[in-house]
Amino acid sequence: MESKVENLSSRRTLSNGVGIPCVGFGTWQTPSGDVARDVVKKALEVGFRHIDTATAYGNEASVGEGLRLSGVKREDVFITTKQWTDIRGCAATVAAAEKAIQTLGVDYLDLYLVHWPAVAKLSADWAQMNADTWRGFEKLYKDGKVRAIGVSNFMPEHLEALKASAEVMPMVDQVEFHPGYMQRNVLDYCAANGIQVEAWSPLGSGRLLADPLVTKIGAAHGKSSAQTCVRYAIQHGIVPLPKSTHAERIAANAEVFDFALSDEEMSALDSMPETGYRV
Ligand code: A2P
């Protein structure tokens, strides 16, 4: 599906032909203001070319500022943001995306995601709600405001329901993924339907960093557990979005192209007991 993944600029190819840098820099829980601005600038300095934010993170303006301060050209950076759950339906979606574009201070988004699906537990008409929202995403895509459209936290049943009315299927599904939480059903569905998976919390939100198995496998390669988790996602063909507010960690999380996990190590991580963010 993709060309060789050998550095942070290497791209995987989405179903519409758009290239997505194989590792992104996450900004969840990164405070807006100086912190978000400076970490985005730092991430771009160490070579990240893909920044992931969301309207709900409240830091889009600072992310845009960091991008401009870095001096890296807009077209060389892949920018994703996400629409929060307070916005549903076609017209509201278009307006929300335009606002996010303005807040970021950019002319277009590379990727716009539905942050969470409407779900049966909360809304009897969840499928219709998702279909209506998705029409807004398709409009943004056709109008050239966003280069690619996708979803986040959609399970196969949500994607399958969307299929009934979608003209353009999501190019991406961003879900929680890390050793101890691989959601194989989502991976299998996405692989069968040409949807690129992205990993939020690729380090289990930090909770995997002291895990004995991850630490041991990393040590065998002279790597940290954080680097091991990032590499694990890459070798699964998934785009990880590690987050850090520390300059040295941001740099370290990028050093993941000079080693490879063996098949045995990948299997051991695949079959770890459930652990990490949710558990
Ligand atoms: P911090 O932002 O203080 O550096 P995830 O990407 O899975 O959500 O994990 C992010 C968490 O992991 C954050 O708490 C972050 O802390 C921490 N983290 C990120 N990179 C590293 C690293 N290289 N070493 C240790 N902790 C890290």
PDB file of C-alpha atoms and ligand atoms in Angstrom:
ATOM      1  CA  MET A   1       0.000   0.000   0.000  1.00  0.00           C
ATOM      2  CA  GLU A   2       2.829   2.434   0.765  1.00  0.00           C
ATOM      3  CA  SER A   3       6.362   3.245  -0.241  1.00  0.00           C
ATOM      4  CA  LYS A   4       9.236   2.659   2.187  1.00  0.00           C
ATOM      5  CA  VAL A   5       8.816   4.127   5.641  1.00  0.00           C
ATOM      6  CA  GLU A   6      12.257   5.343   6.599  1.00  0.00           C
ATOM      7  CA  ASN A   7      11.918   8.758   8.247  1.00  0.00           C
ATOM      8  CA  LEU A   8       9.323  11.202   9.585  1.00  0.00           C
ATOM      9  CA  SER A   9       8.687  12.581   6.097  1.00  0.00           C
ATOM     10  CA  SER A  10       7.933   9.158   4.610  1.00  0.00           C
ATOM     11  CA  ARG A  11       4.307   9.025   3.591  1.00  0.00           C
ATOM     12  CA  ARG A  12       1.668   6.373   3.530  1.00  0.00           C
ATOM     13  CA  THR A  13      -0.907   6.736   0.773  1.00  0.00           C
ATOM     14  CA  LEU A  14      -4.557   7.318   1.606  1.00  0.00           C
ATOM     15  CA  SER A  15      -7.318   5.850  -0.555  1.00  0.00           C
ATOM     16  CA  ASN A  16      -7.634   9.129  -2.481  1.00  0.00           C
ATOM     17  CA  GLY A  17      -3.900   9.226  -3.260  1.00  0.00           C
ATOM     18  CA  VAL A  18      -2.982  11.865  -0.650  1.00  0.00           C
ATOM     19  CA  GLY A  19       0.263  11.102   1.195  1.00  0.00           C
ATOM     20  CA  ILE A  20       0.216  11.151   5.000  1.00  0.00           C
ATOM     21  CA  PRO A  21       3.503  11.345   6.957  1.00  0.00           C
ATOM     22  CA  CYS A  22       3.945   8.010   8.714  1.00  0.00           C
ATOM     23  CA  VAL A  23       4.228   9.422  12.258  1.00  0.00           C
ATOM     24  CA  GLY A  24       2.386  12.467  13.574  1.00  0.00           C
ATOM     25  CA  PHE A  25       2.878  14.681  16.595  1.00  0.00           C
ATOM     26  CA  GLY A  26      -0.065  14.506  19.012  1.00  0.00           C
ATOM     27  CA  THR A  27      -1.314  17.494  21.017  1.00  0.00           C
ATOM     28  CA  TRP A  28      -4.066  16.034  23.211  1.00  0.00           C
ATOM     29  CA  GLN A  29      -3.841  17.519  26.720  1.00  0.00           C
ATOM     30  CA  THR A  30      -1.225  20.008  25.537  1.00  0.00           C
ATOM     31  CA  PRO A  31      -2.208  23.357  27.060  1.00  0.00           C
ATOM     32  CA  SER A  32      -2.933  26.150  24.605  1.00  0.00           C
ATOM     33  CA  GLY A  33      -0.598  29.160  24.682  1.00  0.00           C
ATOM     34  CA  ASP A  34       3.180  29.010  24.981  1.00  0.00           C
ATOM     35  CA  VAL A  35       3.304  25.267  25.660  1.00  0.00           C
ATOM     36  CA  ALA A  36       1.399  24.168  22.563  1.00  0.00           C
ATOM     37  CA  ARG A  37       3.130  26.782  20.405  1.00  0.00           C
ATOM     38  CA  ASP A  38       6.619  25.777  21.554  1.00  0.00           C
ATOM     39  CA  VAL A  39       6.126  22.004  21.350  1.00  0.00           C
ATOM     40  CA  VAL A  40       4.728  22.227  17.821  1.00  0.00           C
ATOM     41  CA  LYS A  41       7.683  24.370  16.784  1.00  0.00           C
ATOM     42  CA  LYS A  42      10.048  21.878  18.448  1.00  0.00           C
ATOM     43  CA  ALA A  43       8.345  18.901  16.803  1.00  0.00           C
ATOM     44  CA  LEU A  44       8.741  20.523  13.386  1.00  0.00           C
ATOM     45  CA  GLU A  45      12.392  21.327  14.151  1.00  0.00           C
ATOM     46  CA  VAL A  46      13.182  17.687  14.914  1.00  0.00           C
ATOM     47  CA  GLY A  47      11.524  16.602  11.689  1.00  0.00           C
ATOM     48  CA  PHE A  48       7.869  15.825  12.403  1.00  0.00           C
ATOM     49  CA  ARG A  49       5.820  16.820   9.343  1.00  0.00           C
ATOM     50  CA  HIS A  50       2.399  15.863  10.653  1.00  0.00           C
ATOM     51  CA  ILE A  51       0.585  17.588  13.521  1.00  0.00           C
ATOM     52  CA  ASP A  52      -2.633  16.286  15.031  1.00  0.00           C
ATOM     53  CA  THR A  53      -4.975  18.539  16.993  1.00  0.00           C
ATOM     54  CA  ALA A  54      -8.715  18.817  17.627  1.00  0.00           C
ATOM     55  CA  THR A  55     -11.156  21.615  18.300  1.00  0.00           C
ATOM     56  CA  ALA A  56     -11.874  20.001  21.687  1.00  0.00           C
ATOM     57  CA  TYR A  57      -8.191  20.268  22.684  1.00  0.00           C
ATOM     58  CA  GLY A  58      -8.599  24.060  22.712  1.00  0.00           C
ATOM     59  CA  ASN A  59      -5.118  24.590  21.277  1.00  0.00           C
ATOM     60  CA  GLU A  60      -5.695  25.057  17.529  1.00  0.00           C
ATOM     61  CA  ALA A  61      -4.628  28.737  17.586  1.00  0.00           C
ATOM     62  CA  SER A  62      -1.343  27.897  19.350  1.00  0.00           C
ATOM     63  CA  VAL A  63      -0.703  24.953  17.026  1.00  0.00           C
ATOM     64  CA  GLY A  64      -1.044  27.352  14.080  1.00  0.00           C
ATOM     65  CA  GLU A  65       1.303  29.792  15.763  1.00  0.00           C
ATOM     66  CA  GLY A  66       3.922  27.079  16.299  1.00  0.00           C
ATOM     67  CA  LEU A  67       3.639  26.110  12.641  1.00  0.00           C
ATOM     68  CA  ARG A  68       4.240  29.684  11.472  1.00  0.00           C
ATOM     69  CA  LEU A  69       7.101  30.245  13.945  1.00  0.00           C
ATOM     70  CA  SER A  70       8.860  27.074  12.789  1.00  0.00           C
ATOM     71  CA  GLY A  71       9.404  28.510   9.334  1.00  0.00           C
ATOM     72  CA  VAL A  72       8.497  25.153   7.781  1.00  0.00           C
ATOM     73  CA  LYS A  73       6.364  25.678   4.693  1.00  0.00           C
ATOM     74  CA  ARG A  74       2.654  25.047   5.130  1.00  0.00           C
ATOM     75  CA  GLU A  75       2.539  22.624   2.204  1.00  0.00           C
ATOM     76  CA  ASP A  76       5.284  20.509   3.793  1.00  0.00           C
ATOM     77  CA  VAL A  77       3.217  19.873   6.935  1.00  0.00           C
ATOM     78  CA  PHE A  78       0.163  17.634   7.243  1.00  0.00           C
ATOM     79  CA  ILE A  79      -2.373  19.240   9.595  1.00  0.00           C
ATOM     80  CA  THR A  80      -5.295  17.361  11.110  1.00  0.00           C
ATOM     81  CA  THR A  81      -8.070  18.652  13.304  1.00  0.00           C
ATOM     82  CA  LYS A  82     -11.312  17.094  14.503  1.00  0.00           C
ATOM     83  CA  GLN A  83     -14.905  18.129  14.912  1.00  0.00           C
ATOM     84  CA  TRP A  84     -16.271  17.788  18.423  1.00  0.00           C
ATOM     85  CA  THR A  85     -19.522  16.033  19.316  1.00  0.00           C
ATOM     86  CA  ASP A  86     -21.454  19.264  19.867  1.00  0.00           C
ATOM     87  CA  ILE A  87     -21.556  19.676  16.091  1.00  0.00           C
ATOM     88  CA  ARG A  88     -23.658  17.263  14.035  1.00  0.00           C
ATOM     89  CA  GLY A  89     -25.316  17.641  10.641  1.00  0.00           C
ATOM     90  CA  CYS A  90     -24.193  18.993   7.281  1.00  0.00           C
ATOM     91  CA  ALA A  91     -24.402  22.797   7.591  1.00  0.00           C
ATOM     92  CA  ALA A  92     -23.028  22.927  11.146  1.00  0.00           C
ATOM     93  CA  THR A  93     -20.129  20.705  10.069  1.00  0.00           C
ATOM     94  CA  VAL A  94     -19.139  23.009   7.230  1.00  0.00           C
ATOM     95  CA  ALA A  95     -19.301  26.055   9.525  1.00  0.00           C
ATOM     96  CA  ALA A  96     -17.241  24.284  12.242  1.00  0.00           C
ATOM     97  CA  ALA A  97     -14.528  23.308   9.766  1.00  0.00           C
ATOM     98  CA  GLU A  98     -14.321  26.847   8.424  1.00  0.00           C
ATOM     99  CA  LYS A  99     -13.928  28.124  11.987  1.00  0.00           C
ATOM    100  CA  ALA A 100     -11.192  25.577  12.756  1.00  0.00           C
ATOM    101  CA  ILE A 101      -9.335  26.559   9.575  1.00  0.00           C
ATOM    102  CA  GLN A 102      -9.541  30.200  10.643  1.00  0.00           C
ATOM    103  CA  THR A 103      -8.420  29.454  14.219  1.00  0.00           C
ATOM    104  CA  LEU A 104      -5.425  27.489  12.963  1.00  0.00           C
ATOM    105  CA  GLY A 105      -4.648  30.374  10.590  1.00  0.00           C
ATOM    106  CA  VAL A 106      -4.306  28.119   7.545  1.00  0.00           C
ATOM    107  CA  ASP A 107      -6.046  28.061   4.151  1.00  0.00           C
ATOM    108  CA  TYR A 108      -7.003  24.390   4.181  1.00  0.00           C
ATOM    109  CA  LEU A 109      -6.787  21.248   6.312  1.00  0.00           C
ATOM    110  CA  ASP A 110      -4.984  18.123   5.242  1.00  0.00           C
ATOM    111  CA  LEU A 111      -7.360  15.950   7.228  1.00  0.00           C
ATOM    112  CA  TYR A 112     -10.609  16.638   9.062  1.00  0.00           C
ATOM    113  CA  LEU A 113     -12.041  13.958  11.350  1.00  0.00           C
ATOM    114  CA  VAL A 114     -15.346  13.277  13.094  1.00  0.00           C
ATOM    115  CA  HIS A 115     -13.940  13.102  16.636  1.00  0.00           C
ATOM    116  CA  TRP A 116     -16.488  10.572  17.977  1.00  0.00           C
ATOM    117  CA  PRO A 117     -19.462   8.878  16.315  1.00  0.00           C
ATOM    118  CA  ALA A 118     -23.022   9.378  17.458  1.00  0.00           C
ATOM    119  CA  VAL A 119     -23.691   6.039  19.193  1.00  0.00           C
ATOM    120  CA  ALA A 120     -26.736   3.839  19.843  1.00  0.00           C
ATOM    121  CA  LYS A 121     -26.305   4.120  23.618  1.00  0.00           C
ATOM    122  CA  LEU A 122     -26.963   7.873  23.463  1.00  0.00           C
ATOM    123  CA  SER A 123     -29.104   8.420  20.348  1.00  0.00           C
ATOM    124  CA  ALA A 124     -31.673   6.143  18.752  1.00  0.00           C
ATOM    125  CA  ASP A 125     -31.043   7.858  15.393  1.00  0.00           C
ATOM    126  CA  TRP A 126     -27.246   7.592  15.650  1.00  0.00           C
ATOM    127  CA  ALA A 127     -26.826   6.185  12.134  1.00  0.00           C
ATOM    128  CA  GLN A 128     -28.782   9.044  10.551  1.00  0.00           C
ATOM    129  CA  MET A 129     -26.865  11.587  12.635  1.00  0.00           C
ATOM    130  CA  ASN A 130     -23.539  10.196  11.443  1.00  0.00           C
ATOM    131  CA  ALA A 131     -24.790  10.092   7.841  1.00  0.00           C
ATOM    132  CA  ASP A 132     -25.902  13.755   8.010  1.00  0.00           C
ATOM    133  CA  THR A 133     -22.606  14.866   9.520  1.00  0.00           C
ATOM    134  CA  TRP A 134     -20.721  12.920   6.907  1.00  0.00           C
ATOM    135  CA  ARG A 135     -22.503  14.813   4.100  1.00  0.00           C
ATOM    136  CA  GLY A 136     -20.844  17.938   5.525  1.00  0.00           C
ATOM    137  CA  PHE A 137     -17.464  16.214   5.421  1.00  0.00           C
ATOM    138  CA  GLU A 138     -18.049  15.195   1.810  1.00  0.00           C
ATOM    139  CA  LYS A 139     -18.981  18.769   0.923  1.00  0.00           C
ATOM    140  CA  LEU A 140     -15.789  20.117   2.530  1.00  0.00           C
ATOM    141  CA  TYR A 141     -13.795  17.549   0.590  1.00  0.00           C
ATOM    142  CA  LYS A 142     -15.485  18.295  -2.743  1.00  0.00           C
ATOM    143  CA  ASP A 143     -15.095  22.043  -2.162  1.00  0.00           C
ATOM    144  CA  GLY A 144     -11.346  21.602  -1.608  1.00  0.00           C
ATOM    145  CA  LYS A 145     -11.316  22.911   1.981  1.00  0.00           C
ATOM    146  CA  VAL A 146      -9.824  19.630   3.204  1.00  0.00           C
ATOM    147  CA  ARG A 147      -7.526  17.264   1.335  1.00  0.00           C
ATOM    148  CA  ALA A 148      -8.835  14.162   3.108  1.00  0.00           C
ATOM    149  CA  ILE A 149     -11.720  13.270   5.413  1.00  0.00           C
ATOM    150  CA  GLY A 150     -12.028  10.636   8.067  1.00  0.00           C
ATOM    151  CA  VAL A 151     -13.342   9.584  11.432  1.00  0.00           C
ATOM    152  CA  SER A 152     -12.071   8.833  14.899  1.00  0.00           C
ATOM    153  CA  ASN A 153     -13.212   6.222  17.379  1.00  0.00           C
ATOM    154  CA  PHE A 154     -15.517   4.609  14.815  1.00  0.00           C
ATOM    155  CA  MET A 155     -15.995   0.886  15.314  1.00  0.00           C
ATOM    156  CA  PRO A 156     -16.778  -1.379  12.343  1.00  0.00           C
ATOM    157  CA  GLU A 157     -20.538  -1.086  12.949  1.00  0.00           C
ATOM    158  CA  HIS A 158     -20.335   2.717  12.644  1.00  0.00           C
ATOM    159  CA  LEU A 159     -18.293   2.479   9.440  1.00  0.00           C
ATOM    160  CA  GLU A 160     -20.604  -0.148   8.019  1.00  0.00           C
ATOM    161  CA  ALA A 161     -23.660   2.036   8.712  1.00  0.00           C
ATOM    162  CA  LEU A 162     -21.952   5.024   7.068  1.00  0.00           C
ATOM    163  CA  LYS A 163     -21.301   2.940   3.971  1.00  0.00           C
ATOM    164  CA  ALA A 164     -25.065   2.804   3.275  1.00  0.00           C
ATOM    165  CA  SER A 165     -25.185   6.506   2.382  1.00  0.00           C
ATOM    166  CA  ALA A 166     -21.591   7.689   1.893  1.00  0.00           C
ATOM    167  CA  GLU A 167     -20.440   8.794  -1.547  1.00  0.00           C
ATOM    168  CA  VAL A 168     -16.849   8.986  -0.317  1.00  0.00           C
ATOM    169  CA  MET A 169     -15.788   6.593   2.434  1.00  0.00           C
ATOM    170  CA  PRO A 170     -13.530   7.841   5.273  1.00  0.00           C
ATOM    171  CA  MET A 171      -9.861   7.701   4.369  1.00  0.00           C
ATOM    172  CA  VAL A 172      -8.752   7.437   8.006  1.00  0.00           C
ATOM    173  CA  ASP A 173      -9.993   6.034  11.315  1.00  0.00           C
ATOM    174  CA  GLN A 174      -8.070   7.298  14.348  1.00  0.00           C
ATOM    175  CA  VAL A 175      -8.508   4.989  17.328  1.00  0.00           C
ATOM    176  CA  GLU A 176      -6.755   4.063  20.542  1.00  0.00           C
ATOM    177  CA  PHE A 177      -3.962   1.654  19.655  1.00  0.00           C
ATOM    178  CA  HIS A 178      -0.867   0.510  21.509  1.00  0.00           C
ATOM    179  CA  PRO A 179       0.645  -2.713  22.843  1.00  0.00           C
ATOM    180  CA  GLY A 180      -2.054  -4.183  25.037  1.00  0.00           C
ATOM    181  CA  TYR A 181      -4.872  -2.519  23.115  1.00  0.00           C
ATOM    182  CA  MET A 182      -4.770  -3.338  19.434  1.00  0.00           C
ATOM    183  CA  GLN A 183      -8.490  -3.470  18.539  1.00  0.00           C
ATOM    184  CA  ARG A 184      -7.887  -6.134  15.938  1.00  0.00           C
ATOM    185  CA  ASN A 185     -11.514  -5.954  14.715  1.00  0.00           C
ATOM    186  CA  VAL A 186     -10.996  -2.304  13.734  1.00  0.00           C
ATOM    187  CA  LEU A 187      -7.637  -3.044  12.102  1.00  0.00           C
ATOM    188  CA  ASP A 188      -9.117  -5.904  10.080  1.00  0.00           C
ATOM    189  CA  TYR A 189     -12.139  -3.873   8.962  1.00  0.00           C
ATOM    190  CA  CYS A 190      -9.992  -0.905   7.956  1.00  0.00           C
ATOM    191  CA  ALA A 191      -7.497  -3.088   6.079  1.00  0.00           C
ATOM    192  CA  ALA A 192     -10.336  -4.717   4.144  1.00  0.00           C
ATOM    193  CA  ASN A 193     -11.878  -1.343   3.296  1.00  0.00           C
ATOM    194  CA  GLY A 194      -8.788   0.699   2.419  1.00  0.00           C
ATOM    195  CA  ILE A 195      -9.002   2.907   5.522  1.00  0.00           C
ATOM    196  CA  GLN A 196      -5.717   4.078   7.085  1.00  0.00           C
ATOM    197  CA  VAL A 197      -5.641   3.581  10.867  1.00  0.00           C
ATOM    198  CA  GLU A 198      -4.034   6.200  13.074  1.00  0.00           C
ATOM    199  CA  ALA A 199      -3.134   5.520  16.719  1.00  0.00           C
ATOM    200  CA  TRP A 200      -4.059   7.875  19.514  1.00  0.00           C
ATOM    201  CA  SER A 201      -2.315   7.178  22.810  1.00  0.00           C
ATOM    202  CA  PRO A 202       0.360   5.072  21.104  1.00  0.00           C
ATOM    203  CA  LEU A 203       2.221   5.047  24.451  1.00  0.00           C
ATOM    204  CA  GLY A 204      -0.945   4.099  26.344  1.00  0.00           C
ATOM    205  CA  SER A 205      -0.955   7.742  27.524  1.00  0.00           C
ATOM    206  CA  GLY A 206       2.338   7.073  29.251  1.00  0.00           C
ATOM    207  CA  ARG A 207       1.051   4.068  31.190  1.00  0.00           C
ATOM    208  CA  LEU A 208       3.020   1.568  29.109  1.00  0.00           C
ATOM    209  CA  LEU A 209       6.359   3.207  29.685  1.00  0.00           C
ATOM    210  CA  ALA A 210       7.239   1.140  32.751  1.00  0.00           C
ATOM    211  CA  ASP A 211       5.718  -2.080  31.424  1.00  0.00           C
ATOM    212  CA  PRO A 212       8.262  -4.906  31.893  1.00  0.00           C
ATOM    213  CA  LEU A 213       7.679  -6.555  28.491  1.00  0.00           C
ATOM    214  CA  VAL A 214       7.804  -3.307  26.503  1.00  0.00           C
ATOM    215  CA  THR A 215      10.877  -2.189  28.451  1.00  0.00           C
ATOM    216  CA  LYS A 216      12.643  -5.522  27.895  1.00  0.00           C
ATOM    217  CA  ILE A 217      11.955  -5.566  24.149  1.00  0.00           C
ATOM    218  CA  GLY A 218      13.100  -1.952  23.829  1.00  0.00           C
ATOM    219  CA  ALA A 219      16.280  -2.610  25.833  1.00  0.00           C
ATOM    220  CA  ALA A 220      17.238  -5.426  23.444  1.00  0.00           C
ATOM    221  CA  HIS A 221      17.487  -2.739  20.724  1.00  0.00           C
ATOM    222  CA  GLY A 222      18.965  -0.021  22.956  1.00  0.00           C
ATOM    223  CA  LYS A 223      15.627   1.814  22.749  1.00  0.00           C
ATOM    224  CA  SER A 224      13.179   3.214  25.299  1.00  0.00           C
ATOM    225  CA  SER A 225       9.715   1.822  25.826  1.00  0.00           C
ATOM    226  CA  ALA A 226       8.261   4.983  24.202  1.00  0.00           C
ATOM    227  CA  GLN A 227      10.335   4.394  21.057  1.00  0.00           C
ATOM    228  CA  THR A 228       9.328   0.728  21.089  1.00  0.00           C
ATOM    229  CA  CYS A 229       5.627   1.654  21.156  1.00  0.00           C
ATOM    230  CA  VAL A 230       6.013   4.109  18.270  1.00  0.00           C
ATOM    231  CA  ARG A 231       7.894   1.502  16.246  1.00  0.00           C
ATOM    232  CA  TYR A 232       5.262  -1.144  17.037  1.00  0.00           C
ATOM    233  CA  ALA A 233       2.538   1.026  15.454  1.00  0.00           C
ATOM    234  CA  ILE A 234       4.704   1.797  12.406  1.00  0.00           C
ATOM    235  CA  GLN A 235       5.353  -1.901  11.795  1.00  0.00           C
ATOM    236  CA  HIS A 236       1.607  -2.535  11.962  1.00  0.00           C
ATOM    237  CA  GLY A 237       1.175  -0.002   9.146  1.00  0.00           C
ATOM    238  CA  ILE A 238      -0.538   2.377  11.541  1.00  0.00           C
ATOM    239  CA  VAL A 239       0.231   6.092  11.877  1.00  0.00           C
ATOM    240  CA  PRO A 240       1.093   6.778  15.558  1.00  0.00           C
ATOM    241  CA  LEU A 241       0.604  10.232  17.092  1.00  0.00           C
ATOM    242  CA  PRO A 242       2.903  10.332  20.156  1.00  0.00           C
ATOM    243  CA  LYS A 243       2.433  13.363  22.366  1.00  0.00           C
ATOM    244  CA  SER A 244       4.936  15.047  24.656  1.00  0.00           C
ATOM    245  CA  THR A 245       5.465  18.467  26.176  1.00  0.00           C
ATOM    246  CA  HIS A 246       9.201  17.820  26.805  1.00  0.00           C
ATOM    247  CA  ALA A 247      11.705  18.803  24.126  1.00  0.00           C
ATOM    248  CA  GLU A 248      14.042  15.852  24.735  1.00  0.00           C
ATOM    249  CA  ARG A 249      11.171  13.365  24.603  1.00  0.00           C
ATOM    250  CA  ILE A 250       9.804  14.898  21.402  1.00  0.00           C
ATOM    251  CA  ALA A 251      13.226  14.406  19.834  1.00  0.00           C
ATOM    252  CA  ALA A 252      13.573  10.871  21.233  1.00  0.00           C
ATOM    253  CA  ASN A 253      10.153   9.812  19.961  1.00  0.00           C
ATOM    254  CA  ALA A 254      11.358  10.609  16.447  1.00  0.00           C
ATOM    255  CA  GLU A 255      14.332   8.203  16.676  1.00  0.00           C
ATOM    256  CA  VAL A 256      12.440   5.156  15.555  1.00  0.00           C
ATOM    257  CA  PHE A 257      13.827   4.401  12.108  1.00  0.00           C
ATOM    258  CA  ASP A 258      17.139   2.764  13.046  1.00  0.00           C
ATOM    259  CA  PHE A 259      15.786  -0.491  14.462  1.00  0.00           C
ATOM    260  CA  ALA A 260      13.126  -3.073  13.710  1.00  0.00           C
ATOM    261  CA  LEU A 261      11.098  -5.330  15.984  1.00  0.00           C
ATOM    262  CA  SER A 262      11.238  -9.001  15.078  1.00  0.00           C
ATOM    263  CA  ASP A 263       8.116 -11.035  14.257  1.00  0.00           C
ATOM    264  CA  GLU A 264       8.399 -12.678  17.691  1.00  0.00           C
ATOM    265  CA  GLU A 265       8.619  -9.311  19.435  1.00  0.00           C
ATOM    266  CA  MET A 266       5.612  -8.006  17.473  1.00  0.00           C
ATOM    267  CA  SER A 267       3.588 -11.119  18.418  1.00  0.00           C
ATOM    268  CA  ALA A 268       4.564 -10.789  22.070  1.00  0.00           C
ATOM    269  CA  LEU A 269       3.363  -7.161  22.068  1.00  0.00           C
ATOM    270  CA  ASP A 270       0.201  -8.149  20.153  1.00  0.00           C
ATOM    271  CA  SER A 271      -0.749 -10.639  22.819  1.00  0.00           C
ATOM    272  CA  MET A 272       0.017  -8.562  25.894  1.00  0.00           C
ATOM    273  CA  PRO A 273      -2.739  -8.441  28.493  1.00  0.00           C
ATOM    274  CA  GLU A 274      -4.990  -5.399  28.094  1.00  0.00           C
ATOM    275  CA  THR A 275      -3.215  -2.401  29.479  1.00  0.00           C
ATOM    276  CA  GLY A 276      -2.824   1.318  28.926  1.00  0.00           C
ATOM    277  CA  TYR A 277      -5.150   4.245  28.659  1.00  0.00           C
ATOM    278  CA  ARG A 278      -8.496   2.525  29.027  1.00  0.00           C
ATOM    279  CA  VAL A 279      -7.497  -0.269  31.356  1.00  0.00           C
TER     280      VAL A 279
HETATM  281  P1  A2P B   1       4.902  14.515  28.653  1.00  0.00           P
HETATM  282  O1  A2P B   1       3.922  15.223  27.745  1.00  0.00           O
HETATM  283  O2  A2P B   1       4.993  15.123  30.029  1.00  0.00           O
HETATM  284  O3  A2P B   1       6.252  14.301  28.000  1.00  0.00           O
HETATM  285  P2  A2P B   1       0.416   9.137  24.456  1.00  0.00           P
HETATM  286  O4  A2P B   1       1.095   9.744  23.273  1.00  0.00           O
HETATM  287  O5  A2P B   1       0.228   7.668  24.392  1.00  0.00           O
HETATM  288  O6  A2P B   1      -0.894   9.854  24.788  1.00  0.00           O
HETATM  289  O7  A2P B   1       1.378   9.348  25.700  1.00  0.00           O
HETATM  290  C1  A2P B   1       1.687  10.625  26.138  1.00  0.00           C
HETATM  291  C2  A2P B   1       2.215  10.543  27.566  1.00  0.00           C
HETATM  292  O8  A2P B   1       3.503   9.920  27.554  1.00  0.00           O
HETATM  293  C3  A2P B   1       2.375  11.890  28.155  1.00  0.00           C
HETATM  294  O9  A2P B   1       2.089  11.780  29.544  1.00  0.00           O
HETATM  295  C4  A2P B   1       3.852  12.217  27.944  1.00  0.00           C
HETATM  296  O10 A2P B   1       4.328  13.053  28.955  1.00  0.00           O
HETATM  297  C5  A2P B   1       4.493  10.847  28.029  1.00  0.00           C
HETATM  298  N1  A2P B   1       5.668  10.706  27.142  1.00  0.00           N
HETATM  299  C6  A2P B   1       5.727  10.976  25.836  1.00  0.00           C
HETATM  300  N2  A2P B   1       6.926  10.650  25.318  1.00  0.00           N
HETATM  301  C7  A2P B   1       7.660  10.165  26.332  1.00  0.00           C
HETATM  302  C8  A2P B   1       8.977   9.666  26.455  1.00  0.00           C
HETATM  303  N3  A2P B   1       9.797   9.596  25.406  1.00  0.00           N
HETATM  304  N4  A2P B   1       9.404   9.263  27.684  1.00  0.00           N
HETATM  305  C9  A2P B   1       8.585   9.323  28.752  1.00  0.00           C
HETATM  306  N5  A2P B   1       7.329   9.787  28.709  1.00  0.00           N
HETATM  307  C10 A2P B   1       6.858  10.202  27.535  1.00  0.00           C
END
